[in-house]
Amino acid sequence: QVQLVESGGGLVQPGGSLRLSCAASGFTFGSYDMGWYRQAPGKERELVAVRTRFSLSNYRDSVKGRFIISRDNVKNTVYLQMNSLNPEDTAVYYCNAQWGGGAISYWGKGTLVTVSS
């Protein structure tokens, strides 16, 4: 049974930091590209960052220099370190695992991040 369980969301003030974690089980973690997506109220889900199975990272422009994605293939966990948060980062953040360019895709249930003073 595949599971992706996100944690670490919450309320943070502008300029603050949060670290999201996604614990994976039920599939061969090291063979999958792992990503973080987010969906703000009234908006479409968007890719935030991806860490490929070859340990290459990509980020959307608006988070470059502020967010860092990493993965631990022993703990089967992917992380998203988010720094210098601003209200535009408020969203539900989802963990995603992909294989074969999206031929297989798994999703977590999401964790809410709220950036507000």
PDB file of C-alpha atoms in Angstrom:
ATOM      1  CA  GLN A   1       0.000   0.000   0.000  1.00  0.00           C
ATOM      2  CA  VAL A   2       1.488   3.288  -1.151  1.00  0.00           C
ATOM      3  CA  GLN A   3       1.559   6.096   1.370  1.00  0.00           C
ATOM      4  CA  LEU A   4       2.901   9.642   1.248  1.00  0.00           C
ATOM      5  CA  VAL A   5       2.451  11.431   4.547  1.00  0.00           C
ATOM      6  CA  GLU A   6       3.288  15.124   4.761  1.00  0.00           C
ATOM      7  CA  SER A   7       4.035  16.973   7.975  1.00  0.00           C
ATOM      8  CA  GLY A   8       5.495  20.266   9.140  1.00  0.00           C
ATOM      9  CA  GLY A   9       2.909  22.735   7.935  1.00  0.00           C
ATOM     10  CA  GLY A  10       1.458  25.459  10.092  1.00  0.00           C
ATOM     11  CA  LEU A  11       1.160  29.179  10.679  1.00  0.00           C
ATOM     12  CA  VAL A  12       4.289  31.286  10.281  1.00  0.00           C
ATOM     13  CA  GLN A  13       4.937  35.023  10.128  1.00  0.00           C
ATOM     14  CA  PRO A  14       6.267  36.679   6.973  1.00  0.00           C
ATOM     15  CA  GLY A  15      10.019  36.213   6.785  1.00  0.00           C
ATOM     16  CA  GLY A  16       9.872  33.010   8.788  1.00  0.00           C
ATOM     17  CA  SER A  17      10.832  29.451   7.945  1.00  0.00           C
ATOM     18  CA  LEU A  18       9.231  26.022   7.901  1.00  0.00           C
ATOM     19  CA  ARG A  19      10.477  22.566   7.025  1.00  0.00           C
ATOM     20  CA  LEU A  20       8.071  20.148   5.409  1.00  0.00           C
ATOM     21  CA  SER A  21       8.633  16.404   5.449  1.00  0.00           C
ATOM     22  CA  CYS A  22       7.062  13.641   3.405  1.00  0.00           C
ATOM     23  CA  ALA A  23       7.464  10.072   4.571  1.00  0.00           C
ATOM     24  CA  ALA A  24       6.986   7.532   1.793  1.00  0.00           C
ATOM     25  CA  SER A  25       6.235   3.829   1.891  1.00  0.00           C
ATOM     26  CA  GLY A  26       4.894   1.078  -0.335  1.00  0.00           C
ATOM     27  CA  PHE A  27       7.095   1.697  -3.380  1.00  0.00           C
ATOM     28  CA  THR A  28      10.769   1.799  -4.342  1.00  0.00           C
ATOM     29  CA  PHE A  29      11.502   5.327  -3.193  1.00  0.00           C
ATOM     30  CA  GLY A  30      14.924   5.612  -4.795  1.00  0.00           C
ATOM     31  CA  SER A  31      13.501   4.915  -8.262  1.00  0.00           C
ATOM     32  CA  TYR A  32      11.059   7.829  -8.171  1.00  0.00           C
ATOM     33  CA  ASP A  33      11.361  11.542  -8.756  1.00  0.00           C
ATOM     34  CA  MET A  34      10.022  13.310  -5.666  1.00  0.00           C
ATOM     35  CA  GLY A  35       8.342  16.679  -5.808  1.00  0.00           C
ATOM     36  CA  TRP A  36       6.446  19.246  -3.830  1.00  0.00           C
ATOM     37  CA  TYR A  37       3.401  20.957  -5.300  1.00  0.00           C
ATOM     38  CA  ARG A  38       1.137  23.576  -3.809  1.00  0.00           C
ATOM     39  CA  GLN A  39      -2.371  24.809  -4.319  1.00  0.00           C
ATOM     40  CA  ALA A  40      -3.567  28.162  -3.063  1.00  0.00           C
ATOM     41  CA  PRO A  41      -7.281  28.926  -2.625  1.00  0.00           C
ATOM     42  CA  GLY A  42      -8.895  29.499  -5.999  1.00  0.00           C
ATOM     43  CA  LYS A  43      -5.759  28.600  -7.923  1.00  0.00           C
ATOM     44  CA  GLU A  44      -4.466  25.574  -9.768  1.00  0.00           C
ATOM     45  CA  ARG A  45      -1.955  23.209  -8.285  1.00  0.00           C
ATOM     46  CA  GLU A  46       1.596  24.166  -9.233  1.00  0.00           C
ATOM     47  CA  LEU A  47       4.979  22.534  -9.038  1.00  0.00           C
ATOM     48  CA  VAL A  48       7.213  24.045  -6.362  1.00  0.00           C
ATOM     49  CA  ALA A  49      10.313  21.860  -6.502  1.00  0.00           C
ATOM     50  CA  VAL A  50      11.456  18.431  -7.629  1.00  0.00           C
ATOM     51  CA  ARG A  51      14.375  16.258  -6.602  1.00  0.00           C
ATOM     52  CA  THR A  52      14.958  13.586  -9.195  1.00  0.00           C
ATOM     53  CA  ARG A  53      16.111  10.041  -8.584  1.00  0.00           C
ATOM     54  CA  PHE A  54      19.489  11.252  -9.902  1.00  0.00           C
ATOM     55  CA  SER A  55      19.593  13.945  -7.178  1.00  0.00           C
ATOM     56  CA  LEU A  56      19.024  16.832  -9.557  1.00  0.00           C
ATOM     57  CA  SER A  57      16.835  19.664  -8.291  1.00  0.00           C
ATOM     58  CA  ASN A  58      14.530  22.096 -10.035  1.00  0.00           C
ATOM     59  CA  TYR A  59      12.504  24.960  -8.583  1.00  0.00           C
ATOM     60  CA  ARG A  60       9.825  27.304  -9.754  1.00  0.00           C
ATOM     61  CA  ASP A  61      11.219  30.795 -10.211  1.00  0.00           C
ATOM     62  CA  SER A  62       9.307  32.369  -7.326  1.00  0.00           C
ATOM     63  CA  VAL A  63      10.955  30.097  -4.727  1.00  0.00           C
ATOM     64  CA  LYS A  64      14.502  29.947  -6.106  1.00  0.00           C
ATOM     65  CA  GLY A  65      16.990  31.031  -3.459  1.00  0.00           C
ATOM     66  CA  ARG A  66      14.414  30.605  -0.677  1.00  0.00           C
ATOM     67  CA  PHE A  67      13.364  26.935  -0.775  1.00  0.00           C
ATOM     68  CA  ILE A  68      15.558  23.850  -0.728  1.00  0.00           C
ATOM     69  CA  ILE A  69      14.369  20.358  -1.586  1.00  0.00           C
ATOM     70  CA  SER A  70      16.264  17.327  -0.376  1.00  0.00           C
ATOM     71  CA  ARG A  71      15.694  13.613  -0.039  1.00  0.00           C
ATOM     72  CA  ASP A  72      16.954  10.806   2.160  1.00  0.00           C
ATOM     73  CA  ASN A  73      16.821   7.511   0.292  1.00  0.00           C
ATOM     74  CA  VAL A  74      17.525   5.568   3.487  1.00  0.00           C
ATOM     75  CA  LYS A  75      14.660   7.127   5.430  1.00  0.00           C
ATOM     76  CA  ASN A  76      12.423   7.251   2.309  1.00  0.00           C
ATOM     77  CA  THR A  77      11.686  10.881   3.056  1.00  0.00           C
ATOM     78  CA  VAL A  78      11.700  14.074   1.041  1.00  0.00           C
ATOM     79  CA  TYR A  79      12.005  17.499   2.639  1.00  0.00           C
ATOM     80  CA  LEU A  80      11.248  21.067   1.683  1.00  0.00           C
ATOM     81  CA  GLN A  81      13.070  23.750   3.635  1.00  0.00           C
ATOM     82  CA  MET A  82      11.210  27.018   3.144  1.00  0.00           C
ATOM     83  CA  ASN A  83      12.871  30.283   4.131  1.00  0.00           C
ATOM     84  CA  SER A  84      11.893  33.934   3.812  1.00  0.00           C
ATOM     85  CA  LEU A  85       8.270  32.963   3.536  1.00  0.00           C
ATOM     86  CA  ASN A  86       5.758  35.516   2.304  1.00  0.00           C
ATOM     87  CA  PRO A  87       1.952  35.535   2.173  1.00  0.00           C
ATOM     88  CA  GLU A  88       2.036  34.410  -1.472  1.00  0.00           C
ATOM     89  CA  ASP A  89       3.463  31.094  -0.267  1.00  0.00           C
ATOM     90  CA  THR A  90       0.240  30.329   1.591  1.00  0.00           C
ATOM     91  CA  ALA A  91      -1.166  27.100   0.192  1.00  0.00           C
ATOM     92  CA  VAL A  92      -1.730  23.425   0.779  1.00  0.00           C
ATOM     93  CA  TYR A  93       1.556  21.693  -0.008  1.00  0.00           C
ATOM     94  CA  TYR A  94       1.417  18.225  -1.541  1.00  0.00           C
ATOM     95  CA  CYS A  95       4.101  15.591  -1.836  1.00  0.00           C
ATOM     96  CA  ASN A  96       4.316  13.733  -5.153  1.00  0.00           C
ATOM     97  CA  ALA A  97       6.191  10.678  -6.353  1.00  0.00           C
ATOM     98  CA  GLN A  98       6.585  10.071 -10.094  1.00  0.00           C
ATOM     99  CA  TRP A  99       8.033   7.288 -12.181  1.00  0.00           C
ATOM    100  CA  GLY A 100       8.447   7.070 -15.897  1.00  0.00           C
ATOM    101  CA  GLY A 101       7.789  10.726 -16.590  1.00  0.00           C
ATOM    102  CA  GLY A 102       4.435  10.589 -14.871  1.00  0.00           C
ATOM    103  CA  ALA A 103       3.333   7.138 -16.011  1.00  0.00           C
ATOM    104  CA  ILE A 104       2.952   6.358 -12.323  1.00  0.00           C
ATOM    105  CA  SER A 105       2.170   9.179  -9.896  1.00  0.00           C
ATOM    106  CA  TYR A 106       1.337   9.107  -6.202  1.00  0.00           C
ATOM    107  CA  TRP A 107       0.076  11.969  -4.055  1.00  0.00           C
ATOM    108  CA  GLY A 108      -0.046  12.762  -0.388  1.00  0.00           C
ATOM    109  CA  LYS A 109      -3.042  14.394   1.260  1.00  0.00           C
ATOM    110  CA  GLY A 110      -1.292  17.707   1.780  1.00  0.00           C
ATOM    111  CA  THR A 111      -0.251  19.964   4.618  1.00  0.00           C
ATOM    112  CA  LEU A 112      -1.417  23.547   5.032  1.00  0.00           C
ATOM    113  CA  VAL A 113       1.096  26.372   5.179  1.00  0.00           C
ATOM    114  CA  THR A 114      -0.228  29.778   6.183  1.00  0.00           C
ATOM    115  CA  VAL A 115       2.022  32.828   6.089  1.00  0.00           C
ATOM    116  CA  SER A 116       0.428  35.690   7.954  1.00  0.00           C
ATOM    117  CA  SER A 117       1.151  38.274  10.587  1.00  0.00           C
TER     118      SER A 117
END
